[in-house]
Coordinates of C-alpha atoms in Angstrom, one line a residue:
M759 CA 118.4 -77.3 -3.1
T760 CA 115.8 -77.1 -0.4
A761 CA 116.0 -75.4 2.8
T762 CA 116.5 -78.6 4.5
S763 CA 119.5 -79.7 2.6
D764 CA 121.0 -76.1 3.1
T765 CA 120.6 -76.4 6.8
E766 CA 122.2 -80.0 7.0
A767 CA 125.2 -78.7 5.0
Q768 CA 126.0 -75.8 7.3
A769 CA 125.3 -78.0 10.3
L770 CA 128.1 -80.4 8.8
S771 CA 130.3 -77.5 8.3
G772 CA 130.4 -76.6 11.8
Q773 CA 129.3 -73.0 11.2
R774 CA 127.2 -71.6 13.7
R775 CA 124.3 -69.7 11.8
P776 CA 123.0 -66.0 13.2
W777 CA 119.7 -66.3 14.7
Y778 CA 118.0 -64.6 12.0
A779 CA 119.2 -66.9 9.2
S780 CA 117.2 -69.8 11.0
V781 CA 114.2 -68.8 9.0
A782 CA 113.0 -68.6 5.5
P783 CA 113.3 -64.8 4.7
R784 CA 111.2 -64.5 1.8
V785 CA 108.3 -66.0 3.5
F786 CA 109.1 -64.9 7.2
W787 CA 109.4 -61.3 6.9
P788 CA 106.6 -60.6 4.4
S789 CA 104.2 -62.4 6.6
A790 CA 105.2 -60.8 9.7
V791 CA 104.7 -57.3 7.9
I792 CA 101.4 -58.2 6.6
I793 CA 100.1 -59.3 10.0
L794 CA 101.9 -56.4 11.8
A795 CA 100.2 -53.9 9.6
F796 CA 96.8 -55.6 10.2
V797 CA 97.3 -55.4 14.0
I798 CA 98.6 -51.7 13.9
A799 CA 95.7 -50.5 11.7
S800 CA 93.3 -52.4 14.0
V801 CA 94.4 -50.7 17.0
V802 CA 95.0 -47.2 15.7
A803 CA 91.7 -46.9 13.7
P804 CA 89.4 -49.8 14.9
D805 CA 86.2 -48.1 13.6
A806 CA 87.4 -47.6 10.1
M807 CA 88.8 -51.2 10.0
N808 CA 85.5 -52.6 11.2
E809 CA 83.7 -50.5 8.5
A810 CA 86.2 -51.7 5.7
L811 CA 85.8 -55.2 6.8
A812 CA 82.0 -55.0 6.9
T813 CA 82.1 -53.8 3.1
I814 CA 84.6 -56.2 1.9
Q815 CA 82.6 -59.0 3.4
E816 CA 79.2 -57.9 2.2
K817 CA 80.9 -58.0 -1.6
V818 CA 82.7 -61.4 -1.0
I819 CA 79.4 -63.3 0.5
G820 CA 77.2 -61.7 -2.3
T821 CA 79.6 -63.0 -5.1
F822 CA 81.3 -66.1 -3.8
S823 CA 79.1 -67.7 -1.3
W824 CA 78.0 -70.4 -4.1
Y825 CA 81.5 -71.0 -4.7
Y826 CA 82.3 -72.0 -1.0
M827 CA 79.4 -74.1 -1.0
L828 CA 80.2 -76.0 -4.1
L829 CA 83.7 -76.4 -3.4
V830 CA 83.5 -77.7 0.2
S831 CA 81.1 -80.3 -1.0
L832 CA 83.6 -81.6 -3.9
F833 CA 86.1 -81.7 -1.0
V834 CA 84.0 -84.3 0.8
I835 CA 83.8 -86.3 -2.3
F836 CA 87.4 -86.2 -3.1
S837 CA 88.4 -87.2 0.4
L838 CA 86.0 -90.2 0.4
W839 CA 87.3 -91.3 -3.1
I840 CA 91.2 -91.3 -2.1
G841 CA 90.0 -93.0 1.2
L842 CA 87.8 -95.8 -0.6
S843 CA 89.9 -96.2 -3.6
H844 CA 93.0 -98.4 -4.4
Y845 CA 94.9 -95.0 -3.5
G846 CA 93.9 -95.9 0.2
D847 CA 96.8 -98.5 0.1
I848 CA 99.5 -95.9 -0.1
K849 CA 101.4 -95.3 3.2
L850 CA 102.3 -91.8 4.1
G851 CA 106.0 -92.9 4.8
P852 CA 108.3 -95.4 3.9
D853 CA 106.7 -98.9 3.5
E854 CA 108.3 -100.2 6.5
D855 CA 107.2 -97.5 8.8
E856 CA 105.1 -97.8 11.7
P857 CA 102.7 -94.7 13.1
E858 CA 104.7 -92.4 15.3
F859 CA 102.0 -92.0 17.7
G860 CA 99.3 -94.4 19.1
L861 CA 95.9 -94.1 18.1
K862 CA 94.6 -92.1 21.3
S863 CA 97.1 -89.7 21.2
W864 CA 96.9 -89.0 17.5
F865 CA 93.2 -88.6 17.8
A866 CA 93.3 -86.4 20.8
M867 CA 96.1 -84.0 19.1
L868 CA 94.3 -83.7 15.7
F869 CA 91.0 -83.3 17.4
A870 CA 92.2 -80.6 19.9
A871 CA 94.0 -78.9 17.2
G872 CA 91.0 -79.0 14.7
M873 CA 88.1 -77.9 16.8
G874 CA 88.7 -77.5 20.4
I875 CA 87.6 -74.0 21.3
G876 CA 85.1 -73.8 18.6
L877 CA 83.3 -77.0 19.9
V878 CA 83.0 -75.6 23.5
F879 CA 81.8 -72.1 22.3
W880 CA 79.3 -73.1 19.7
G881 CA 78.1 -76.7 21.4
V882 CA 75.0 -75.2 22.9
A883 CA 74.9 -71.7 21.1
E884 CA 74.8 -72.7 17.5
P885 CA 71.7 -75.1 17.8
L886 CA 70.0 -72.3 19.8
N887 CA 70.8 -69.6 17.3
H888 CA 69.3 -71.7 14.5
Y889 CA 66.0 -72.5 16.6
A890 CA 65.7 -68.8 17.4
G891 CA 66.0 -67.9 13.8
I892 CA 69.2 -66.0 14.2
P893 CA 69.8 -63.7 12.1
N894 CA 66.5 -64.7 10.2
R895 CA 64.9 -68.0 8.9
A896 CA 66.3 -68.1 5.7
T897 CA 66.5 -72.0 5.8
G898 CA 63.1 -72.4 7.1
I899 CA 64.0 -73.6 10.4
T900 CA 61.1 -72.8 12.9
Q901 CA 60.6 -72.3 16.5
D902 CA 59.1 -75.6 17.3
E903 CA 59.7 -79.2 17.7
E904 CA 60.3 -79.9 14.0
G905 CA 62.6 -76.6 14.0
A906 CA 64.6 -78.1 17.0
Q907 CA 65.3 -81.1 15.0
G908 CA 66.3 -78.8 11.9
A909 CA 68.5 -76.7 14.1
L910 CA 70.6 -79.7 15.3
V911 CA 70.8 -81.1 11.8
Q912 CA 72.0 -77.8 10.4
T913 CA 74.7 -77.7 13.0
F914 CA 75.9 -81.0 12.1
L915 CA 76.4 -79.9 8.6
H916 CA 78.7 -77.3 9.8
W917 CA 80.8 -79.7 12.0
G918 CA 80.6 -82.8 10.4
L919 CA 81.9 -84.4 7.3
H920 CA 82.4 -81.0 5.5
P921 CA 85.0 -79.3 7.6
W922 CA 87.0 -82.5 8.4
A923 CA 87.2 -82.9 4.6
I924 CA 88.9 -79.5 4.3
Y925 CA 91.5 -80.8 6.7
V926 CA 91.8 -84.0 4.9
V927 CA 92.6 -82.3 1.5
V928 CA 95.4 -80.5 3.0
G929 CA 96.7 -82.9 5.5
V930 CA 97.0 -85.8 3.2
A931 CA 98.7 -83.8 0.5
I932 CA 101.5 -82.4 3.0
A933 CA 101.8 -85.8 4.9
Y934 CA 102.5 -87.4 1.4
V935 CA 105.2 -85.2 0.4
I936 CA 106.9 -84.9 3.8
H937 CA 107.0 -88.4 4.8
R938 CA 106.9 -90.2 1.6
K939 CA 108.9 -88.0 -0.7
K940 CA 111.1 -86.6 1.9
R941 CA 110.2 -82.9 1.5
P942 CA 110.5 -80.1 4.1
V943 CA 107.3 -79.3 6.1
S944 CA 106.0 -76.7 3.6
I945 CA 102.6 -76.1 1.9
R946 CA 104.4 -75.4 -1.4
Y947 CA 105.6 -78.6 -1.9
A948 CA 102.1 -80.4 -1.7
L949 CA 101.9 -78.7 -5.0
E950 CA 105.1 -79.9 -6.6
P951 CA 103.6 -82.6 -8.7
L952 CA 101.3 -79.7 -10.4
I953 CA 103.8 -76.7 -10.7
G954 CA 107.1 -78.5 -10.7
K955 CA 110.4 -76.5 -10.0
R956 CA 108.4 -73.4 -9.5
V957 CA 107.9 -74.4 -6.0
H958 CA 111.3 -73.2 -5.2
G959 CA 110.7 -69.5 -6.8
W960 CA 108.1 -66.6 -5.9
L961 CA 105.3 -68.8 -6.6
G962 CA 106.3 -71.1 -3.8
D963 CA 106.9 -68.2 -1.5
V964 CA 103.5 -66.6 -2.4
I965 CA 101.9 -69.9 -1.4
D966 CA 103.6 -70.2 2.0
I967 CA 102.9 -66.5 2.8
A968 CA 99.3 -67.2 2.1
A969 CA 99.4 -70.2 4.4
V970 CA 101.1 -68.3 7.2
V971 CA 98.7 -65.5 7.1
G972 CA 95.7 -67.5 6.7
T973 CA 96.7 -69.6 9.4
L974 CA 97.6 -67.0 12.1
F975 CA 94.1 -65.2 11.3
G976 CA 92.3 -68.6 11.6
I977 CA 93.9 -69.2 15.0
A978 CA 93.0 -65.9 16.1
T979 CA 89.4 -66.3 14.9
S980 CA 89.4 -69.4 17.6
L981 CA 91.2 -67.3 20.1
G982 CA 88.8 -64.5 19.7
F983 CA 86.0 -66.7 20.4
G984 CA 87.6 -68.6 23.3
V985 CA 88.5 -65.4 25.2
I986 CA 84.9 -63.9 24.7
Q987 CA 83.4 -67.1 26.1
I988 CA 85.8 -67.1 29.1
G989 CA 84.8 -63.4 30.0
A990 CA 80.9 -64.5 29.6
G991 CA 81.9 -67.4 32.0
L992 CA 83.7 -65.3 34.5
D993 CA 80.7 -62.6 34.4
F994 CA 78.4 -65.5 34.9
L995 CA 80.2 -66.9 37.9
D996 CA 80.2 -63.3 39.3
V997 CA 84.1 -63.3 39.2
V998 CA 83.7 -59.9 37.1
S999 CA 80.8 -57.7 36.9
E1000 CA 81.1 -57.1 33.1
P1001 CA 83.9 -58.0 30.6
S1002 CA 85.8 -55.2 29.0
D1003 CA 88.2 -54.9 26.4
L1004 CA 90.8 -54.5 28.9
M1005 CA 89.9 -57.8 30.5
Y1006 CA 89.9 -59.5 27.0
V1007 CA 93.5 -58.3 26.4
V1008 CA 95.0 -59.5 30.0
L1009 CA 93.1 -62.9 29.3
I1010 CA 94.6 -63.2 25.8
G1011 CA 98.1 -62.3 27.1
A1012 CA 97.8 -64.6 30.2
I1013 CA 96.8 -67.4 28.1
T1014 CA 99.4 -66.9 25.4
G1015 CA 101.8 -66.9 28.1
L1016 CA 100.9 -70.4 29.2
A1017 CA 101.0 -71.4 25.4
L1018 CA 104.6 -70.0 25.4
F1019 CA 105.5 -72.9 27.7
S1020 CA 103.9 -75.5 25.7
V1021 CA 105.0 -74.5 22.3
V1022 CA 109.1 -74.4 23.3
T1023 CA 108.7 -77.9 24.4
G1024 CA 107.5 -79.4 21.2
V1025 CA 105.0 -81.8 19.8
K1026 CA 106.0 -85.0 21.7
R1027 CA 105.8 -83.5 25.3
G1028 CA 103.8 -80.1 25.7
I1029 CA 101.4 -80.3 22.8
K1030 CA 100.7 -84.1 23.3
W1031 CA 100.3 -83.8 27.1
L1032 CA 98.0 -80.8 26.5
S1033 CA 96.1 -82.6 24.0
N1034 CA 95.4 -85.7 26.0
I1035 CA 94.2 -83.7 29.1
N1036 CA 91.9 -82.0 26.7
M1037 CA 90.3 -85.0 25.5
V1038 CA 89.9 -86.4 28.9
L1039 CA 88.3 -83.4 30.3
A1040 CA 85.9 -83.0 27.4
G1041 CA 84.9 -86.3 27.7
L1042 CA 84.1 -86.1 31.4
M1043 CA 82.4 -83.1 30.6
M1044 CA 80.1 -84.4 28.0
L1045 CA 79.5 -87.5 30.2
A1046 CA 78.5 -85.3 33.1
V1047 CA 75.9 -83.4 31.0
L1048 CA 74.7 -86.7 29.4
A1049 CA 74.1 -88.2 33.0
L1050 CA 72.6 -85.0 34.5
G1051 CA 70.6 -84.0 31.5
P1052 CA 67.9 -85.7 29.8
T1053 CA 69.7 -88.9 29.1
L1054 CA 66.9 -91.0 27.4
F1055 CA 66.0 -87.8 25.1
I1056 CA 69.7 -87.4 24.1
F1057 CA 70.0 -90.9 23.0
K1058 CA 66.6 -91.0 21.3
D1059 CA 67.6 -87.5 19.6
L1060 CA 71.2 -88.9 18.5
V1061 CA 69.6 -91.8 16.4
Q1062 CA 67.0 -89.6 15.0
S1063 CA 69.4 -86.7 14.1
I1064 CA 71.9 -88.9 12.5
G1065 CA 69.1 -90.2 10.3
D1066 CA 68.0 -86.8 9.4
Y1067 CA 71.6 -85.6 8.6
F1068 CA 72.3 -88.3 6.2
Q1069 CA 68.7 -88.1 4.7
N1070 CA 69.1 -84.2 4.2
L1071 CA 72.9 -84.1 3.8
L1072 CA 72.9 -83.7 -0.2
R1073 CA 70.4 -80.8 -0.2
M1074 CA 72.0 -78.9 2.8
S1075 CA 75.3 -79.3 1.2
F1076 CA 74.3 -77.2 -1.9
N1077 CA 71.7 -74.9 -0.2
T1078 CA 72.8 -71.5 -1.1
T1079 CA 69.6 -69.9 0.0
A1080 CA 69.5 -68.3 -3.5
F1081 CA 65.6 -67.5 -3.4
E1082 CA 66.2 -65.5 -0.1
G1083 CA 67.6 -62.4 -1.4
A1084 CA 69.3 -60.2 1.3
D1085 CA 68.1 -62.4 4.0
G1086 CA 69.8 -65.5 2.4
N1087 CA 73.2 -63.5 2.0
S1088 CA 72.9 -62.4 5.5
W1089 CA 72.2 -65.9 6.8
Q1090 CA 75.3 -67.3 4.6
G1091 CA 77.6 -64.7 6.0
W1092 CA 76.5 -65.5 9.7
W1093 CA 76.6 -69.4 9.3
T1094 CA 77.7 -71.7 6.5
T1095 CA 79.8 -69.3 4.3
F1096 CA 81.3 -68.1 7.7
Y1097 CA 82.2 -71.6 8.6
W1098 CA 83.7 -72.8 5.3
G1099 CA 85.7 -69.9 5.5
W1100 CA 87.0 -70.4 9.0
W1101 CA 87.9 -73.9 8.3
I1102 CA 89.7 -73.2 5.1
S1103 CA 91.6 -70.6 6.9
W1104 CA 92.5 -73.0 9.6
A1105 CA 93.5 -75.6 6.9
P1106 CA 97.1 -74.9 6.5
F1107 CA 97.4 -75.0 10.3
V1108 CA 95.5 -78.3 11.1
G1109 CA 96.7 -79.7 7.8
V1110 CA 100.4 -79.2 8.5
F1111 CA 99.8 -80.4 12.2
I1112 CA 98.0 -83.5 11.2
A1113 CA 100.4 -84.2 8.6
R1114 CA 103.3 -83.9 11.0
I1115 CA 101.6 -86.4 13.4
S1116 CA 100.6 -88.9 10.8
R1117 CA 103.8 -90.4 9.6
G1118 CA 103.5 -94.4 9.2
R1119 CA 99.6 -94.4 8.6
T1120 CA 98.0 -95.3 5.1
V1121 CA 95.8 -92.8 3.4
R1122 CA 93.0 -94.9 3.9
E1123 CA 93.7 -94.8 7.9
F1124 CA 94.4 -91.4 7.5
V1125 CA 90.9 -90.4 5.9
A1126 CA 89.1 -92.8 8.3
G1127 CA 90.8 -91.2 11.3
V1128 CA 90.5 -87.5 10.3
L1129 CA 87.1 -87.7 8.5
L1130 CA 84.8 -90.2 10.0
V1131 CA 85.9 -90.5 13.7
P1132 CA 85.8 -86.8 14.4
T1133 CA 82.5 -86.3 12.7
A1134 CA 81.1 -89.2 14.9
V1135 CA 82.4 -87.4 18.1
T1136 CA 81.2 -83.9 17.0
T1137 CA 77.8 -85.4 16.3
L1138 CA 77.8 -86.9 19.8
W1139 CA 78.9 -83.6 21.3
F1140 CA 76.3 -81.3 19.8
T1141 CA 73.6 -83.9 20.6
V1142 CA 74.5 -83.9 24.3
F1143 CA 75.0 -80.1 24.8
G1144 CA 72.8 -78.7 22.0
G1145 CA 70.1 -81.4 22.5
T1146 CA 70.0 -80.6 26.3
A1147 CA 69.5 -76.8 25.6
L1148 CA 66.8 -77.6 23.1
Y1149 CA 64.9 -79.9 25.5
R1150 CA 65.1 -77.2 28.3
E1151 CA 63.5 -74.7 25.8
L1152 CA 60.7 -77.2 24.5
F1153 CA 60.0 -79.1 27.6
G1154 CA 61.7 -77.5 30.7
E1155 CA 61.9 -74.0 31.9
G1156 CA 63.3 -72.2 29.1
G1157 CA 65.4 -68.9 29.4
L1158 CA 68.1 -69.6 27.1
V1159 CA 66.1 -67.9 24.0
G1160 CA 64.9 -64.6 25.1
T1161 CA 63.4 -61.8 23.0
D1162 CA 64.3 -58.0 22.4
E1163 CA 62.3 -54.8 22.7
T1164 CA 61.1 -55.4 19.0
G1165 CA 59.8 -59.1 19.9
A1166 CA 62.8 -60.9 18.0
A1167 CA 64.3 -63.9 19.5
T1168 CA 67.7 -63.6 21.3
V1169 CA 70.5 -65.8 22.3
D1170 CA 73.3 -64.8 24.7
T1171 CA 75.8 -66.7 22.3
E1172 CA 78.8 -66.2 24.7
A1173 CA 77.0 -67.3 27.8
S1174 CA 74.7 -69.9 26.5
L1175 CA 76.9 -72.8 27.8
F1176 CA 77.0 -71.5 31.5
G1177 CA 73.2 -70.8 31.2
M1178 CA 72.8 -74.5 30.1
L1179 CA 75.1 -75.9 32.7
D1180 CA 73.2 -73.9 35.5
G1181 CA 70.1 -75.7 35.0
L1182 CA 71.8 -79.0 35.7
P1183 CA 72.9 -80.3 39.1
G1184 CA 76.1 -79.2 40.1
G1185 CA 75.7 -76.6 37.4
A1186 CA 78.5 -74.0 39.2
L1187 CA 81.2 -76.7 39.5
L1188 CA 80.2 -77.8 35.8
S1189 CA 80.7 -74.3 34.8
V1190 CA 84.0 -74.0 36.3
G1191 CA 85.1 -77.2 34.6
A1192 CA 84.0 -75.7 31.2
L1193 CA 86.2 -72.5 32.0
I1194 CA 89.2 -74.7 32.6
L1195 CA 88.4 -76.7 29.4
I1196 CA 88.1 -73.5 27.2
V1197 CA 91.5 -72.3 28.4
L1198 CA 93.2 -75.5 27.7
F1199 CA 91.7 -75.7 24.3
F1200 CA 92.8 -72.1 24.1
V1201 CA 96.5 -73.1 24.9
T1202 CA 96.4 -75.9 22.6
S1203 CA 95.3 -74.1 19.6
S1204 CA 97.7 -71.3 20.2
D1205 CA 100.7 -73.4 20.8
S1206 CA 100.3 -76.2 18.1
G1207 CA 99.1 -73.1 15.6
S1208 CA 102.6 -71.2 16.6
L1209 CA 104.5 -74.5 15.8
V1210 CA 102.9 -75.0 12.7
V1211 CA 103.3 -71.2 11.5
D1212 CA 107.0 -71.4 12.3
M1213 CA 107.5 -74.7 10.5
L1214 CA 106.2 -72.9 7.4
A1215 CA 108.0 -69.7 8.0
S1216 CA 111.2 -71.4 8.7
G1217 CA 111.6 -73.2 5.4
G1218 CA 109.9 -76.5 6.3
N1219 CA 112.0 -77.2 9.4
P1220 CA 110.0 -79.7 11.6
E1221 CA 111.7 -78.5 14.8
P1222 CA 112.2 -74.8 14.2
P1223 CA 114.0 -72.5 16.6
K1224 CA 112.5 -71.6 19.7
W1225 CA 112.7 -67.8 19.4
S1226 CA 110.7 -68.0 16.4
R1227 CA 108.0 -70.0 18.1
V1228 CA 107.8 -67.5 20.8
F1229 CA 107.4 -64.8 18.0
W1230 CA 104.6 -66.3 16.3
C1231 CA 102.9 -67.3 19.5
L1232 CA 103.0 -63.5 20.6
L1233 CA 101.9 -62.3 17.2
G1234 CA 98.8 -64.8 17.3
G1235 CA 97.7 -63.3 20.4
A1236 CA 98.2 -59.7 19.2
V1237 CA 96.1 -60.6 16.1
A1238 CA 93.3 -61.9 18.6
I1239 CA 93.6 -58.6 20.6
A1240 CA 93.2 -56.5 17.4
L1241 CA 90.2 -58.3 16.2
L1242 CA 88.6 -58.0 19.3
L1243 CA 89.1 -54.3 19.4
A1244 CA 88.1 -53.9 15.8
G1245 CA 84.6 -54.9 16.9
G1246 CA 84.2 -58.3 18.6
L1247 CA 82.7 -61.4 16.7
D1248 CA 82.0 -59.5 13.5
P1249 CA 85.3 -58.7 12.1
I1250 CA 86.5 -62.0 13.5
K1251 CA 83.7 -63.8 11.1
T1252 CA 84.7 -61.6 8.4
V1253 CA 88.5 -62.0 8.2
A1254 CA 88.0 -65.6 8.4
I1255 CA 85.8 -65.7 5.4
L1256 CA 88.2 -63.1 3.3
I1257 CA 91.4 -65.1 4.3
A1258 CA 90.0 -68.2 2.9
L1259 CA 89.3 -67.0 -0.6
P1260 CA 92.8 -67.0 -1.9
F1261 CA 93.9 -70.4 -0.2
S1262 CA 90.7 -72.0 -1.7
V1263 CA 92.5 -71.9 -4.9
V1264 CA 95.6 -73.3 -3.4
M1265 CA 93.4 -76.3 -2.3
I1266 CA 92.0 -76.7 -5.6
G1267 CA 95.8 -77.0 -6.7
M1268 CA 96.3 -79.6 -4.0
C1269 CA 93.5 -81.8 -5.0
V1270 CA 94.9 -82.0 -8.5
A1271 CA 98.6 -82.5 -7.4
T1272 CA 97.5 -85.2 -4.8
W1273 CA 95.7 -87.1 -7.5
K1274 CA 98.5 -86.8 -9.9
A1275 CA 101.1 -88.0 -7.3
F1276 CA 99.0 -90.9 -6.2
R1277 CA 98.3 -91.9 -10.0
V1278 CA 102.0 -92.2 -10.3
E1279 CA 102.7 -94.0 -7.1
R1280 CA 99.7 -96.4 -7.9
Q1281 CA 101.3 -97.0 -11.3
S1282 CA 104.8 -97.7 -9.8
M1283 CA 103.3 -100.2 -7.1
L1284 CA 101.4 -102.1 -9.9
R1285 CA 104.6 -102.4 -12.0
V1286 CA 106.5 -103.8 -9.1
Q1287 CA 103.6 -106.2 -8.4
R1288 CA 103.6 -107.4 -12.0
Q1289 CA 107.3 -108.0 -11.9
L1290 CA 107.1 -109.8 -8.7
Q1291 CA 104.2 -111.9 -10.2
R1292 CA 106.1 -112.6 -13.4
E1293 CA 109.4 -113.8 -11.2
R1294 CA 107.2 -116.0 -9.1
L1295 CA 105.5 -117.5 -12.2
T1296 CA 108.9 -118.3 -13.9
E1297 CA 110.1 -119.7 -10.5
H1298 CA 107.0 -121.8 -10.4
V1299 CA 107.1 -123.2 -14.0
T1300 CA 111.0 -123.8 -13.7
N1301 CA 110.2 -126.0 -10.5
S1302 CA 107.4 -127.9 -12.2
L1303 CA 109.7 -128.5 -15.3
I1304 CA 112.5 -129.8 -12.9
D1305 CA 109.9 -132.1 -10.9
E1306 CA 108.8 -133.6 -14.3
G1307 CA 112.3 -134.0 -15.5
L1308 CA 112.4 -132.0 -18.3
V1309 CA 114.7 -129.5 -17.2
D1310 CA 118.2 -130.3 -16.0
P1311 CA 118.3 -128.7 -12.4
A1312 CA 122.2 -128.1 -12.8
D1313 CA 121.5 -125.7 -15.9
K1314 CA 121.2 -122.1 -14.5
S1315 CA 120.5 -120.5 -17.9
G1316 CA 116.9 -119.9 -17.2
P1317 CA 113.7 -121.3 -18.4
D1318 CA 114.1 -119.8 -22.2
T1319 CA 117.3 -121.8 -22.7
E1320 CA 116.8 -124.8 -20.4
K1321 CA 117.9 -128.2 -22.0
V1322 CA 115.3 -130.8 -22.1
V1323 CA 116.6 -134.1 -20.6
T1324 CA 115.7 -137.2 -23.0
K1325 CA 113.9 -140.0 -21.4
S1326 CA 115.2 -143.7 -22.0

């Protein structure tokens, strides 16, 4: 019996359950203990934790970077295949269902949950870092016009089809089982076609625990980026003299408080409203930069960069920098392997959240909405923000890429967005708008992530209790604080890469399970279609024989026993 049926049975009996019985204990408590242990260790011994994470990161990247590169590229192929094949006709819900949310709200929620803070943080910073050759030039990108183009295209790889394909793999598997097969909102049931009844035992518990822990650390990674950028923005605007750890802790606490208000109101109110506001503000910010920046250059660069992206997509997708030695490993850990790990660690959260809001859509609509539309928007976003910054470096006053005492190029990653905005008319006002946008994306990621984690930890309940939503929201803020105290961006990146490794195995199982479930579904649909065709053919033949006067219309025995009328 599933957790959902247990809950319903108790509700029908009229018995009031104690507060702690509203969760799935074999998932909730082990997950909470693992996360709290990490938080305590990071606060008590931050230096030792940072050193341990760095050592593990070196081993994982050196051994598994090729695996991440191959796997995520295969996810792109899998996503396109299920969307373009006959499996695309399968509806994620009963056949008569209509989509629960309109296209605008649906897209706003999946986009805000999937990449909000990351887009704002890296929109200017990543193209500049590639252009400057940070941490090295293992990919061959140079600091000139050709290198600027390569920097933008490399950024497209990290934010385009590949990350959204990761979300498709998890999202479509979960959406199918919860909406079509009426299973609880849980990662384990996406693997039911593969592992059968074992989803109800310890194996299913381990899968959900990995999803909860991975999700919370993935969210904390983004929250860490967000709060560091908020501190840099406040410093840039002279609100504070220099961001400190204490200020970061206060900021995380304040914004987590805002997220608490949103998460207790649920998906249809707080999260939906915030997501729509986010998208409007992000759109206005992008249009402002497009209008005030080098507009003609941006449009030309957009067309050119899209062509270069597709022209080099296959090569970049499988580029493991194998011949670059230590530099190659360093670059992968700094960029592509980190990104693939980050997206995979986010996949349970974003996948469950997108599945939750995608009831009534077909697989083809799901793939198109989750894979293609966000890729187009992120391409435009990075061209506008990153292209404006690169134009300034190449043809304007520069100043966004500096040098250190050794002559190596440097980029102020956290403050690069504000530096770019400052060079535009009304830069101070735009910087304030950027800060507001970061805060709202921060809140959206925190509240939607907390809701998803609580669903998983509550046995798949789509409307988990408010007390546990608050618990996971606060714990997410605590993990973000712990990662920052352990050393800032480096441990944040490391944890994302490490957490992704075990969950990537779960995702492989999801692909196989989804294929098996879709194949059975398709065969069932074909049987129904053939039966309908036979019935229609029989009806057509019978009517034709009646019209010809060869069959007595009063005889209801069927075409196999029809009586032929003898003509005079």
